[in-house]
N, CA, C and O of each residue as an XYZ file, in Angstrom:
200
protein
N     115.614     86.996     94.526
C     114.169     87.175     94.462
C     113.647     87.445     95.868
O     113.913     86.671     96.788
N     112.914     88.527     96.038
C     112.385     88.873     97.353
C     110.985     88.310     97.531
O     110.244     88.121     96.566
N     110.642     88.048     98.772
C     109.297     87.545     99.054
C     108.321     88.709     99.079
O     108.697     89.820     99.452
N     107.072     88.473     98.686
C     106.096     89.559     98.678
C     105.787     90.058    100.088
O     105.818     89.295    101.054
N     105.492     91.338    100.184
C     105.112     91.934    101.462
C     103.592     92.020    101.516
O     102.970     92.638    100.652
N     103.007     91.413    102.513
C     101.554     91.415    102.660
C     101.151     92.362    103.784
O     101.793     92.411    104.833
N     100.080     93.110    103.549
C      99.592     94.007    104.588
C      98.605     93.267    105.494
O      98.357     92.072    105.331
N      98.058     94.001    106.437
C      97.153     93.417    107.434
C      95.953     92.750    106.783
O      95.532     91.677    107.215
N      95.404     93.364    105.763
C      94.216     92.807    105.106
C      94.565     91.539    104.347
O      93.812     90.566    104.393
N      95.705     91.534    103.643
C      96.132     90.318    102.943
C      96.306     89.169    103.932
O      95.891     88.043    103.658
N      96.911     89.448    105.066
C      97.106     88.397    106.077
C      95.766     87.941    106.651
O      95.595     86.761    106.958
N      94.819     88.859    106.798
C      93.484     88.486    107.286
C      92.775     87.595    106.273
O      92.107     86.633    106.652
N      92.917     87.909    104.995
C      92.316     87.075    103.951
C      92.925     85.674    103.996
O      92.204     84.677    103.965
N      94.241     85.604    104.067
C      94.907     84.303    104.120
C      94.471     83.493    105.339
O      94.197     82.298    105.231
N      94.407     84.142    106.489
C      94.006     83.438    107.713
C      92.573     82.938    107.602
O      92.273     81.812    108.000
N      91.688     83.770    107.064
C      90.287     83.360    106.933
C      90.161     82.169    105.977
O      89.435     81.212    106.247
N      90.872     82.248    104.872
C      90.781     81.164    103.891
C      91.427     79.874    104.396
O      91.025     78.786    103.984
N      92.412     79.974    105.274
C      92.997     78.767    105.856
C      91.988     78.055    106.755
O      91.965     76.826    106.825
N      91.158     78.837    107.440
C      90.144     78.253    108.317
C      88.881     77.851    107.558
O      88.253     76.837    107.862
N      88.523     78.661    106.570
C      87.260     78.469    105.845
C      87.543     78.583    104.350
O      87.170     79.572    103.719
N      88.189     77.595    103.796
C      88.689     77.664    102.425
C      87.645     77.823    101.345
O      87.953     78.349    100.276
N      86.430     77.390    101.582
C      85.412     77.461    100.541
C      84.379     78.548    100.793
O      83.255     78.477    100.295
N      84.762     79.545    101.561
C      83.825     80.629    101.879
C      83.535     81.464    100.630
O      84.452     81.736     99.855
N      82.308     81.869    100.422
C      81.992     82.740     99.282
C      82.680     84.100     99.414
O      82.937     84.573    100.521
N      82.968     84.707     98.290
C      83.674     85.985     98.278
C      82.939     87.058     99.077
O      83.575     87.859     99.762
N      81.630     87.083     98.999
C      80.859     88.103     99.733
C      81.077     87.946    101.238
O      81.236     88.937    101.950
N      81.083     86.705    101.720
C      81.315     86.455    103.146
C      82.755     86.785    103.538
O      83.001     87.333    104.612
N      83.695     86.450    102.667
C      85.097     86.794    102.927
C      85.258     88.305    103.022
O      85.921     88.806    103.930
N      84.658     89.022    102.097
C      84.746     90.488    102.104
C      84.199     91.063    103.402
O      84.792     91.970    103.987
N      83.083     90.541    103.842
C      82.496     91.018    105.098
C      83.418     90.702    106.274
O      83.576     91.522    107.177
N      84.020     89.526    106.265
C      84.881     89.116    107.375
C      86.126     89.998    107.499
O      86.602     90.250    108.606
N      86.650     90.464    106.368
C      87.862     91.293    106.413
C      87.569     92.775    106.177
O      88.482     93.590    106.051
N      86.267     93.107    106.120
C      85.800     94.496    106.019
C      86.290     95.202    104.755
O      86.868     96.288    104.798
N      86.032     94.537    103.631
C      86.316     95.103    102.316
C      85.079     94.998    101.453
O      84.135     94.285    101.793
N      85.082     95.702    100.342
C      84.020     95.500     99.359
C      84.278     94.159     98.671
O      85.423     93.711     98.602
N      83.234     93.519     98.164
C      83.441     92.235     97.477
C      84.425     92.327     96.310
O      85.210     91.403     96.098
N      84.397     93.417     95.555
C      85.321     93.534     94.421
C      86.775     93.645     94.891
O      87.668     93.066     94.273
N      87.016     94.378     95.969
C      88.376     94.494     96.513
C      88.857     93.164     97.081
O      90.015     92.785     96.902
N      87.967     92.465     97.761
C      88.343     91.166     98.319
C      88.696     90.185     97.204
O      89.666     89.437     97.319
N      87.918     90.186     96.135
C      88.191     89.291     95.018
C      89.516     89.640     94.352
O      90.306     88.752     94.032
N      89.758     90.915     94.144
C      91.019     91.348     93.512
C      92.214     90.929     94.356
O      93.205     90.426     93.827
N      92.124     91.136     95.666
C      93.229     90.751     96.544
C      93.406     89.235     96.603
O      94.532     88.740     96.622
N      92.296     88.502     96.632
C      92.373     87.047     96.663
C      93.051     86.513     95.398
O      93.901     85.625     95.469
N      92.673     87.053     94.258
C      93.286     86.634     92.998
C      94.773     86.981     92.973
O      95.571     86.199     92.455
N      95.161     88.118     93.512
C      96.570     88.500     93.574
C      97.339     87.545     94.492
O      98.461     87.148     94.176
N      96.739     87.177     95.624
C      97.389     86.221     96.526
C      97.527     84.859     95.864
O      98.556     84.203     96.024
N      96.520     84.423     95.131
C      96.598     83.151     94.416
C      97.712     83.199     93.368
O      98.442     82.224     93.194
N      97.841     84.320     92.677
C      98.891     84.460     91.654
C     100.280     84.402     92.282
O     101.221     83.915     91.656
N     100.417     84.902     93.528
C     101.688     84.849     94.225
C     102.030     83.453     94.742
O     103.170     83.164     95.107
N     101.018     82.608     94.762
C     101.229     81.238     95.224
C     100.955     81.101     96.676
O     101.084     80.008     97.228
């Protein structure tokens, strides 16, 4: 089983959430320069990966 490969944005989302775990999705999206829908989709995918 291979480990997932995360891009720069995925790593930015993870780093932001490690520092500010309860940040609203809109603020997270702004912090990583994505649309709110893209940030939510990526966050849910990261959560599914564990």
